[in-house]
XYZ file of C-alpha atoms in Angstrom:
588
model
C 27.948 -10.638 12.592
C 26.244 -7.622 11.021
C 27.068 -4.328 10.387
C 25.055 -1.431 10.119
C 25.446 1.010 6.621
C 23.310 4.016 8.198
C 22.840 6.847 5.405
C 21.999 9.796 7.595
C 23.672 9.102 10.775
C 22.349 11.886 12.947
C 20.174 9.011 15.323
C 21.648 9.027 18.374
C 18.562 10.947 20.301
C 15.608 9.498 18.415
C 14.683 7.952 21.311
C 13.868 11.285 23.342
C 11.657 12.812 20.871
C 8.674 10.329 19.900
C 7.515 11.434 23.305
C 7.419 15.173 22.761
C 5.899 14.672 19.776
C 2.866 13.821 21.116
C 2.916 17.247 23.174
C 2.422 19.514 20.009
C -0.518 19.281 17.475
C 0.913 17.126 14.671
C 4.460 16.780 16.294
C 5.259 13.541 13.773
C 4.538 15.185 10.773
C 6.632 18.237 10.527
C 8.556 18.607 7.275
C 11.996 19.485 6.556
C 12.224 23.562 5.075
C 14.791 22.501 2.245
C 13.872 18.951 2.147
C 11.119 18.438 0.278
C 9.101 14.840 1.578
C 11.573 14.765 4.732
C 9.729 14.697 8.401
C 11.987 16.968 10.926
C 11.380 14.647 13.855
C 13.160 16.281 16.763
C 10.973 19.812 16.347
C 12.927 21.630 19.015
C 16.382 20.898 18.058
C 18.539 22.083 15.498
C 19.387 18.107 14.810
C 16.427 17.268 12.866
C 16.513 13.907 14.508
C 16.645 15.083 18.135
C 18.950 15.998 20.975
C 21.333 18.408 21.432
C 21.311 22.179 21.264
C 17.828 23.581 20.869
C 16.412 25.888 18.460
C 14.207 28.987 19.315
C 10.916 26.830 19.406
C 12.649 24.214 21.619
C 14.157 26.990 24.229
C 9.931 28.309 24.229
C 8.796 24.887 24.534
C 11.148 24.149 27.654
C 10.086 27.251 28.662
C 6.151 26.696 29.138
C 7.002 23.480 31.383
C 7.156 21.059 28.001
C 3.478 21.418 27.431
C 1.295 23.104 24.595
C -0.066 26.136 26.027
C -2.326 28.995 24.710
C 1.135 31.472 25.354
C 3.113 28.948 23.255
C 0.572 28.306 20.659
C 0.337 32.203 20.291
C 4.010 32.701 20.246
C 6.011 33.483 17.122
C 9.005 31.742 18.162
C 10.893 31.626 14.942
C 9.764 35.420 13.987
C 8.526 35.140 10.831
C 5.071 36.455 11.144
C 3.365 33.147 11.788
C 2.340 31.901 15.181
C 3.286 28.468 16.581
C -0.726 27.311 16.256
C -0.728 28.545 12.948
C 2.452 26.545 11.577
C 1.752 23.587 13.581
C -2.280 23.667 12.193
C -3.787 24.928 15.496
C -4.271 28.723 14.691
C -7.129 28.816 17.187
C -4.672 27.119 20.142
C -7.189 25.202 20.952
C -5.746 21.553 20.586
C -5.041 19.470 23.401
C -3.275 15.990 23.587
C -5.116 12.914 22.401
C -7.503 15.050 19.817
C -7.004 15.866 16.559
C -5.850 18.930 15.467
C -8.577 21.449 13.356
C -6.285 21.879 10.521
C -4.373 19.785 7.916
C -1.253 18.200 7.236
C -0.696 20.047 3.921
C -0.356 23.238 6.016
C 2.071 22.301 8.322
C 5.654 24.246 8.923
C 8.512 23.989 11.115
C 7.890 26.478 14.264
C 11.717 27.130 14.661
C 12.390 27.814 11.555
C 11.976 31.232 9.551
C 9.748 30.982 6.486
C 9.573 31.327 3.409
C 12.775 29.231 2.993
C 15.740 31.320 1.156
C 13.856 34.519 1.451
C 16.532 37.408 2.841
C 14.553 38.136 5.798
C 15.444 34.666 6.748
C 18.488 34.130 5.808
C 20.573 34.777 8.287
C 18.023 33.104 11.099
C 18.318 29.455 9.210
C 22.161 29.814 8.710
C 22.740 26.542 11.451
C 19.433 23.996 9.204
C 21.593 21.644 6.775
C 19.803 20.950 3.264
C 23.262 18.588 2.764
C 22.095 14.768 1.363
C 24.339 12.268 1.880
C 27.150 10.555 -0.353
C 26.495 7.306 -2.196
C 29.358 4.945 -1.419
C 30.193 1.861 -3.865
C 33.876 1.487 -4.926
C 32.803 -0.888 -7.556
C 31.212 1.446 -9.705
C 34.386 3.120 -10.254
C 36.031 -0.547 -11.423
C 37.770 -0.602 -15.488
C 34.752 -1.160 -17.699
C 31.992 -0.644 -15.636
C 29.084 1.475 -17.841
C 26.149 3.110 -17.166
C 22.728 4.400 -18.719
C 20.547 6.890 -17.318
C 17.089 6.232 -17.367
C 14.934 9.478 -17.744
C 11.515 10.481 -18.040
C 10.257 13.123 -20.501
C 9.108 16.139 -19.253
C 5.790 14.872 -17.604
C 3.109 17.146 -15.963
C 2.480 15.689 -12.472
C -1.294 15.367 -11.497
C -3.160 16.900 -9.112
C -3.990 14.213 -6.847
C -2.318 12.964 -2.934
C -1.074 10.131 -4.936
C -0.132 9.231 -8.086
C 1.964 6.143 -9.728
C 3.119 6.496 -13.085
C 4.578 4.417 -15.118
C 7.686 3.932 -18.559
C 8.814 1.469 -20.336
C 12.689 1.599 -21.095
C 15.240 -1.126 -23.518
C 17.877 -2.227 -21.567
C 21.474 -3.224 -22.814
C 20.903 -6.938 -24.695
C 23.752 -6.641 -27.037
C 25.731 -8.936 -24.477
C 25.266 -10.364 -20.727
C 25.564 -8.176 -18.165
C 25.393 -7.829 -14.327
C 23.800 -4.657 -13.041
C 26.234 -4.045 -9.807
C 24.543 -0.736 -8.546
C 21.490 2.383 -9.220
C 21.688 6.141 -8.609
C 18.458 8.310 -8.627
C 18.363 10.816 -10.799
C 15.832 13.259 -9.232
C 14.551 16.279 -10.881
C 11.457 16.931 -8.655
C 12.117 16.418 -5.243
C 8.956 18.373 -3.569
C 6.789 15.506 -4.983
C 9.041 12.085 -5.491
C 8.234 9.511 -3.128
C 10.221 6.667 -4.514
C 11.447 5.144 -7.626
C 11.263 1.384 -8.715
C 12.942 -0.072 -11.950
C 10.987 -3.058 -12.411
C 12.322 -6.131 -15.135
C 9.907 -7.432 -17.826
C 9.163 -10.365 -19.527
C 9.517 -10.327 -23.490
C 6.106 -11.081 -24.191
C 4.979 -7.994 -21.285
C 3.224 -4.910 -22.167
C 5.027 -2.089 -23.874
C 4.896 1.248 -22.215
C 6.511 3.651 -24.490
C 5.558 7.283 -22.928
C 4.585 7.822 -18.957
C 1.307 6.862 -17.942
C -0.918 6.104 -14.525
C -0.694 2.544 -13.500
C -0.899 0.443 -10.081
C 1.724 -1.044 -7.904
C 1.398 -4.084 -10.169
C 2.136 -4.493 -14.263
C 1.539 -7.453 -16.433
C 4.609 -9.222 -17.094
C 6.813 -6.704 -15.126
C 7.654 -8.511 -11.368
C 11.346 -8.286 -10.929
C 12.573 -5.626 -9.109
C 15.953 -4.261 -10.397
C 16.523 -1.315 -8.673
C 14.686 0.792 -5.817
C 15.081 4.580 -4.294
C 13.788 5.981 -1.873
C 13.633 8.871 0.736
C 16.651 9.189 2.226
C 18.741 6.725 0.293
C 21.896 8.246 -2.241
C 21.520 4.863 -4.053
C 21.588 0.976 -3.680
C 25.263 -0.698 -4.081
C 25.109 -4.873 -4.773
C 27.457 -7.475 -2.930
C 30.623 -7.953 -4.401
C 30.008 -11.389 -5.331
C 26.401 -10.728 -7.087
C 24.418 -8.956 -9.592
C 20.836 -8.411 -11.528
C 21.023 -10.419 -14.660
C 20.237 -8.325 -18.135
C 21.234 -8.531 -21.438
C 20.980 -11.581 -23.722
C 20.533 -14.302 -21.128
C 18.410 -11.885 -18.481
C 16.198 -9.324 -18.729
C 15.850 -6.465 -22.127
C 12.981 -4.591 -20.525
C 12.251 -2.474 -17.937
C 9.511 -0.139 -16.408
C 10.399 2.545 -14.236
C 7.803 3.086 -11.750
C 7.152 6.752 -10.019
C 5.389 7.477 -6.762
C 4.805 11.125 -6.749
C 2.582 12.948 -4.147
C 1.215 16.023 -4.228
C -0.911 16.718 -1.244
C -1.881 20.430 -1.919
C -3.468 19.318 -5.590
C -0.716 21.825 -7.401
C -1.068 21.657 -11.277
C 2.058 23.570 -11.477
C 4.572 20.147 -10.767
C 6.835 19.418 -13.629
C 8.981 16.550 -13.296
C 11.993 14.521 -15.640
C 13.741 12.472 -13.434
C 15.028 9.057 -13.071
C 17.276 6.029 -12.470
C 20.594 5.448 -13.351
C 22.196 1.917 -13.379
C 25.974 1.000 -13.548
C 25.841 -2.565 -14.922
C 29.557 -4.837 -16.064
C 29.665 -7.537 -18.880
C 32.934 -8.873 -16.521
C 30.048 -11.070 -14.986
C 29.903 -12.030 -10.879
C 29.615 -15.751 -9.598
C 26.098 -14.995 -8.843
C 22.703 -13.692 -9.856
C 21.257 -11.420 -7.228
C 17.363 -11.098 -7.019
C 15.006 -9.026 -4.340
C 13.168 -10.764 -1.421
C 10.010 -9.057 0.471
C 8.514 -10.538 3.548
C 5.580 -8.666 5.618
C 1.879 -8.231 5.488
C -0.559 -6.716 3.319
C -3.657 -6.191 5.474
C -3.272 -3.479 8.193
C -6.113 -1.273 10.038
C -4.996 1.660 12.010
C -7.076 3.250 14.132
C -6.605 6.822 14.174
C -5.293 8.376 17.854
C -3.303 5.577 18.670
C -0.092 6.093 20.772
C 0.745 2.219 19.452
C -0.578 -0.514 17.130
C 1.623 -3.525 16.069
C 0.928 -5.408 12.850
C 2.586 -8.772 12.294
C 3.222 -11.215 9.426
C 4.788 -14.998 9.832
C 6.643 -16.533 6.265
C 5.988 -19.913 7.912
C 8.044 -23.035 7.716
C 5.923 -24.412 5.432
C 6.645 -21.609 2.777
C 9.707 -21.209 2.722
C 10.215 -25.206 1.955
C 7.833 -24.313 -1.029
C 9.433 -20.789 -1.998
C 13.166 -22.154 -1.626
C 14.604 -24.557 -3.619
C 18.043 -24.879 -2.127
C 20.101 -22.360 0.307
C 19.924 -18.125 -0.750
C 22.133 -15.782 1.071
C 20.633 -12.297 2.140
C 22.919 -9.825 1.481
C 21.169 -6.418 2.964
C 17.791 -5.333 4.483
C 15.850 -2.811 4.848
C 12.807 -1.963 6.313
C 9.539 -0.154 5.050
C 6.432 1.604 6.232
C 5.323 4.700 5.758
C 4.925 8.070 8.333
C 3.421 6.317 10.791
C 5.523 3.895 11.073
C 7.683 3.932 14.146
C 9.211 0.613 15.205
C 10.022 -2.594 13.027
C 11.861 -5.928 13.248
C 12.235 -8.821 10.589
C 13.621 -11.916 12.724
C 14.712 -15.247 10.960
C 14.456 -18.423 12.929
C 15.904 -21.844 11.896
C 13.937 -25.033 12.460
C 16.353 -25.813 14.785
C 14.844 -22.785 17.272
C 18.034 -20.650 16.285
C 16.950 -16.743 16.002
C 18.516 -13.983 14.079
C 17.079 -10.579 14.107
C 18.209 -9.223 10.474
C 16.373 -5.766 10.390
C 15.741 -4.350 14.420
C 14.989 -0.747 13.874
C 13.854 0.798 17.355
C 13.080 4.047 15.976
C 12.156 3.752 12.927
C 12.154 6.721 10.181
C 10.521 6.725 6.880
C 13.103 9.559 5.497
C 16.022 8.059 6.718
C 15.706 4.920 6.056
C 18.459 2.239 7.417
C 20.406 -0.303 4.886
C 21.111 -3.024 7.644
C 24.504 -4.748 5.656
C 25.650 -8.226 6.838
C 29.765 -8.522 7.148
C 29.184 -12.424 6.235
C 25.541 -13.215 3.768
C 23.017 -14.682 5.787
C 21.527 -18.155 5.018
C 18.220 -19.337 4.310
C 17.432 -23.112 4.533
C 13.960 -24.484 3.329
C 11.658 -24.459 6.204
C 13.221 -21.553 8.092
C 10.764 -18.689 8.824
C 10.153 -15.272 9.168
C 9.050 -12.899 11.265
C 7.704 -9.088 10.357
C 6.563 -6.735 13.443
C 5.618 -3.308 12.749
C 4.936 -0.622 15.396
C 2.626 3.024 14.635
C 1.399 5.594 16.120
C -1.744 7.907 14.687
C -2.416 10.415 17.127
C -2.714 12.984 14.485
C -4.349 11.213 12.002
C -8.534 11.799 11.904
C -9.147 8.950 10.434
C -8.065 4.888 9.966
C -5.308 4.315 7.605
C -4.862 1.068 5.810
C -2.672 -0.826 3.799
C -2.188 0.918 0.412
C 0.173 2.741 -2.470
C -0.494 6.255 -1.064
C 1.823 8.084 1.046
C -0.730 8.717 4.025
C -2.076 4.668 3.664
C 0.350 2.283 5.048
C 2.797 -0.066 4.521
C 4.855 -3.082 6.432
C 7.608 -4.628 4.373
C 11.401 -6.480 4.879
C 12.863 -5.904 1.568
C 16.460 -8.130 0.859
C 18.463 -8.482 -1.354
C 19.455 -12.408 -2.353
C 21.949 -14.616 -4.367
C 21.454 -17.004 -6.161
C 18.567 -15.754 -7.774
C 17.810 -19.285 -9.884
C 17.300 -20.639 -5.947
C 13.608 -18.954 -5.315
C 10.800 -20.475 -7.107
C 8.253 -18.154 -8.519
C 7.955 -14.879 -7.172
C 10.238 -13.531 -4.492
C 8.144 -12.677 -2.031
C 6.753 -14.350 1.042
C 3.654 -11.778 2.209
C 1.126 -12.253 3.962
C -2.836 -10.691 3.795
C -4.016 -10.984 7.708
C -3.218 -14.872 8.426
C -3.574 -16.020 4.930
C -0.166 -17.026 2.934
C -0.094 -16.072 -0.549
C 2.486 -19.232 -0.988
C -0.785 -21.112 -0.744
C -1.723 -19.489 -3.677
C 0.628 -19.253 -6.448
C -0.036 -22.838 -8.129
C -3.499 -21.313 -8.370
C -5.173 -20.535 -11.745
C -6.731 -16.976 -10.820
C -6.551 -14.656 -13.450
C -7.344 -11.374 -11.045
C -6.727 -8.948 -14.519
C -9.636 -10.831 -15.911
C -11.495 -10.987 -12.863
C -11.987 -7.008 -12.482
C -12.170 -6.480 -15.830
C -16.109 -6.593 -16.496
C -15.933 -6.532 -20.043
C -14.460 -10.329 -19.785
C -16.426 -12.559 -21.212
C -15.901 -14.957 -18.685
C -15.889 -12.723 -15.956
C -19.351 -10.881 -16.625
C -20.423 -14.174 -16.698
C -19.388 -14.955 -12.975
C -20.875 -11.726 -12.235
C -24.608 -11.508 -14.092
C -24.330 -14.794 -12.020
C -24.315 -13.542 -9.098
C -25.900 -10.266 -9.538
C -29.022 -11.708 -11.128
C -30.034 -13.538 -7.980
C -28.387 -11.903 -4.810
C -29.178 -8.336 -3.845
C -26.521 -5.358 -3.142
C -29.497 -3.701 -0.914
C -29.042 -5.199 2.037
C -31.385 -8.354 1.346
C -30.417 -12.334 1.211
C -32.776 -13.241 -1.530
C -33.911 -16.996 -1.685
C -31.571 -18.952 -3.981
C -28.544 -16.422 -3.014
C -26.725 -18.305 -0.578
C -26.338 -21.378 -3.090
C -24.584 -19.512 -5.731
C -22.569 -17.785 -3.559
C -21.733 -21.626 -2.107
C -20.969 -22.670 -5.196
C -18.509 -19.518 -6.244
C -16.670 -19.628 -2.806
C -15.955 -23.498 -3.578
C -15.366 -23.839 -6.774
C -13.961 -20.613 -8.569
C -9.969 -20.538 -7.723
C -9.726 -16.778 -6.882
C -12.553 -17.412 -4.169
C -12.414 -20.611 -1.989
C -10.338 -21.811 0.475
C -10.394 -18.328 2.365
C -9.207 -16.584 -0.635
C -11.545 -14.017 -1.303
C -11.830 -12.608 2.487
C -7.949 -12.324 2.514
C -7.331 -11.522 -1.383
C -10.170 -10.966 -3.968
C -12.958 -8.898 -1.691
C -10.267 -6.791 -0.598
C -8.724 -6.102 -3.662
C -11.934 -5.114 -4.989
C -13.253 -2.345 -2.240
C -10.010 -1.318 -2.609
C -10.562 -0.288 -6.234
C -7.860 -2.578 -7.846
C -9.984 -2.211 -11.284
C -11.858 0.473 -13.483
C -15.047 -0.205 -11.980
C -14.895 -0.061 -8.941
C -18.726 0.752 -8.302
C -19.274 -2.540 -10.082
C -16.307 -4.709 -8.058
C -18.499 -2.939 -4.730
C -22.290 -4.300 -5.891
C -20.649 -7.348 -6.397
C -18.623 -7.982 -3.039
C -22.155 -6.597 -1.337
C -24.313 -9.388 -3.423
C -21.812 -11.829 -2.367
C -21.738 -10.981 1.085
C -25.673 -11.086 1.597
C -26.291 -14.256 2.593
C -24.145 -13.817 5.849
C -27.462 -13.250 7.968
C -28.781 -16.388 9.408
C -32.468 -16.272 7.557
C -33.011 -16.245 3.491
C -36.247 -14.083 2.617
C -38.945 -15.956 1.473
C -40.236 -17.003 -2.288
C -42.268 -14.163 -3.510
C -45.444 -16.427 -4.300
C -47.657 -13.425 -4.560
C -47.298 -11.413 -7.497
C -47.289 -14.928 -9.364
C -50.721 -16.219 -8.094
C -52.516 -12.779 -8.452
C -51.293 -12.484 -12.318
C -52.094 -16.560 -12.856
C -55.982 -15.703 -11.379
C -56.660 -12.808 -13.808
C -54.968 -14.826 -16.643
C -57.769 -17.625 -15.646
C -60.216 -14.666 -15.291
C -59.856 -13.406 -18.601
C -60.042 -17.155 -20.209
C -63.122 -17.791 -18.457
C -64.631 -14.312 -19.972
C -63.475 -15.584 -23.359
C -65.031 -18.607 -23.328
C -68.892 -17.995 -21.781
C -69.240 -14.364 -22.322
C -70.060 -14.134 -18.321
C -67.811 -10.955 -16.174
C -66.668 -12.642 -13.154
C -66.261 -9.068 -11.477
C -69.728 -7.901 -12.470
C -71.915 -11.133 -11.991
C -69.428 -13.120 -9.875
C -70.642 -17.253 -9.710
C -70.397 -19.341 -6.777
C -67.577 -20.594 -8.032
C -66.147 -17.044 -8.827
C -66.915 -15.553 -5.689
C -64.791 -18.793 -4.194
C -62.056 -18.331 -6.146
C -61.534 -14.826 -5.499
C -62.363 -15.282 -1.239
C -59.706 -17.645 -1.840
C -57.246 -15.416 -3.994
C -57.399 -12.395 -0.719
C -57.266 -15.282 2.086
C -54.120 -16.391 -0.127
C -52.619 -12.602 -0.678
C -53.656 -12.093 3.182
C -51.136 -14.853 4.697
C -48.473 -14.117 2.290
C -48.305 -10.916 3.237
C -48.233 -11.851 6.879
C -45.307 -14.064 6.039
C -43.376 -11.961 4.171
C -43.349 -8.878 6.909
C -42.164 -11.904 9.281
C -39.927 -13.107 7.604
C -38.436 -9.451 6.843
């Protein structure tokens, strides 16, 4: 039933090397010498991907018995000046499997091959590495009357951060009705692009008119038109179906960029972009873009394997689908540490379908899995989303995020019709929570981490002003924060553990110092005891006030000549401060 479009088809002996990996200090994280963001997983082979003849490094490797030893580490197998510790970040060979290696990732070269890349002294030792991509293949862009439109970012100066996303608004072609049919990148940068998303807009959306920093997410902008990335020459729609713009579709876009720049260079210069072939000779259908997977993942670091897994239940699919969609392609997506991942459909009549079974999974070669026949979805069929990692280099936990070294786990389709998905196409889940559950809700997150909202200061002086970010469940604390987690719809029914709290430690907003004091107040009241009223500083100040009256009125100094009745009332005001004390260090 399906058939596999595989754009870098060099896979047959992935399954050897994942194992060897773990032998070298950061053996999964070895880039490509004239690939710029590409791992080179088979290390010591001359097929990047593993098997076969072996290079220089490979032949040492098999040499010292398949292990990392102090000879190997100190051996310059590819001769170009370096030692194997110092390309592979152990320049002190002092690594050893299941630690962490002392150096970084950003340092990191291939062992068998000769560096600097192109330089004549190497030359002649890299003559059997291929830098070759791979061809894009859709006959239909080359039908009569088929157009295109490139489009390009200006020159743009790429900042010095691990990871950036940036953001342009473009027009699209609304003199007519059109059916985009396929997308090319266009990429002018390659040591820093990540991947490339052309995103529709609503009329009323935000207008970006010149590149600028922005989050995975834009007001107004949700439909995904087009999408590149590593190791893909382009995407290519079904025959039968196409992205709607023009008059009756979409007139705006934003191309989104994911650049990263690990070693902080200022030097990065980059003008590429997205080209889209688009038809007014219109298909029978409308195609659209369904995700599936989950958005809350915690990886330890040193792992040899973690699995991560996300359910589109029954239940949300009959709300998400109207009437039958046919998937078209899939393709799976994590990021580096990603090594194995599935998406399986099952029927509600127990039927299963495994549409996306990637063993050995690879973030730079991604695989399109193309069906001969479209799938079917029914209301109330469900899916499936198992991811697989391994972080034995990594030092520390990586979660789910935008940046290239947090994480990712994501079934990506492409659907006809389009009209037959209500709301947005996606089907995600954040740990067991179903964000179907919450799209008839009226949260307004934008507002909500945007402190200078009326409406949302308001929520949080409300909080703020009786529960304590110190580490303290003050008394009255845990009924606002009742009251918030039943009441406000971005909070209650389980909500704000699996959405809002997250979204805010994760710095989804400007003020993130703010969002933190906030989710800390809120949290307080999670210990079993409240502190106590704090009687005392409010008796002491009422018995001077009564002091100072009395003085007023008679003349008479109760500290100086202290009455019967003054010498009571004070005996009585340090009994009082006395046993409050007492109770307040118990109750602390």
């Amino acid at each position: 039933m399906f058939r596999l479009v595989i754009f870098v088809t060099l896979l047959t002996a992935i399954c050897g090397y994942s194992y060897f990996q773990e032998k070298i200090p950061n053996g999964d994280f070895i880039p490509h010498p004239c690939k710029p963001n590409f791992v080179w997983k088979g290390v010591g082979h001359q097929n990047w991907a593993g098997g076969g003849p072996r290079n220089q490094f490979g032949k040492d490797f098999l040499a010292a018995g398949k292990k990392w030893t102090e000879e190997l580490c100190r051996k310059d197998s590819d001769a170009d000046g370096k030692t194997n510790g110092q390309e592979l970040g152990d320049p002190n060979c002092i690594w050893r499997p299941g630690t962490v290696p002392e150096g970084t990732v950003t340092g990191i070269s291939h062992p068998g091959v000769c560096d600097p890349w192109g330089s004549p002294q190497c030359k002649d030792k890299n003559d059997w590495v291929s830098c070759e991509g791979d061809e894009f293949n859709c006959p239909a862009i080359h039908e009569e009357g088929v157009m295109t439109k490139e489009l390009i970012y200006p020159r743009t100066n790429v900042p010095a951060k691990d990871t950036t996303y940036m953001c342009m608004g473009f027009e699209l072609p609304s003199d007519g009705d059109y059916h985009i049919i396929a997308t090319t990148p266009i990429i002018n940068e390659s040591r820093v692009m990540h991947h490339i998303v052309l995103i529709g807009c609503d009329e009323d959306s935000e207008v970006i008119d010149k590149p600028r920093e922005c989050s995975m997410g834009l007001r107004g902008c949700s439909t995904t038109i087009g999408l590149w990335t590593l190791g893909l020459p382009g995407e290519c729609f079904y025959k039968e179906a196409g992205i709607r713009m023009g008059m009756k579709g979409m007139k705006r876009g934003v191309l989104q960029f994911h650049w990263t720049n690990p070693e902080m260079r200022t030097d990065y210069w980059d003008s590429s972009g997205l080209k889209i072939y688009y038809t007014n000779k219109l298909r029978n259908f409308d195609a659209g873009t369904w995700i599936t997977g989950q958005q809350y993942l915690e990886i330890p670091p040193l792992s040899p394997k973690i699995v991560q897994q996300s359910t589109c239940s029954p239940r949300c699919t009959k709300y998400k689908v109207n009437d039958t969609i046919y998937i078209t392609t899939g393709l799976n997506h994590m990021h580096y540490l990603g090594v194995s991942q599935y998406v399986k459909l099952t029927r509600a009549n127990g039927q299963e379908i495994m549409l996306t079974n990637d063993e050995h999974y690879s973030y730079d070669t991604p695989v399109m899995h193309t069906y001969d026949s479209p799938v079917p979805v029914y209301p109330g069929d469900s899916f499936e989303t198992v991811c697989t990692y391994r972080s034995l280099s990594r030092k520390k936990t990586a979660f789910f995020g935008e940046g290239t070294f947090d994480e990712m786990c994501f079934g990506i389709f492409n659907f006809y019709p389009a009209q037959n998905i209500r709301g947005s196409p996606n089907c995600v889940t954040s740990n067991d929570f179903e964000f179907c559950d919450f799209e008839d809700r009226h949260c307004d997150f934008r507002a909500l981490f945007n402190h200078s909202n009326p409406e949302s200061r308001k929520l949080y002086d409300k909080v703020l002003n009786v529960c304590s970010y110190d580490g303290h469940c003050r008394h009255g604390c845990r009924a606002v924060v009742d009251d918030v987690m039943r009441n406000h719809e971005c909070f209650k029914d389980g909500v704000a553990e699996s959405i809002t709290f997250p979204s805010m430690v994760r710095g989804e907003n400007k003020d993130t110092a703010e969002s933190l004091k906030f989710v800390t107040a809120m949290k307080s009241c999670k210990c079993d005891v409240e502190s106590s009223i704090e009687y005392k500083p409010v008796i002491k100040d009422q018995l001077l006030k009564e002091n100072e009256q009395k003085v007023e009125v008679d003349g008479s100094n109760p500290q100086e000549k202290p009455t019967s009745s003054g010498r009571q009332l004070l005996f009585s005001m340090y009994v009082l401060t006395f046993m409050l004390s007492v109770a307040m260090n118990v109750s602390l």
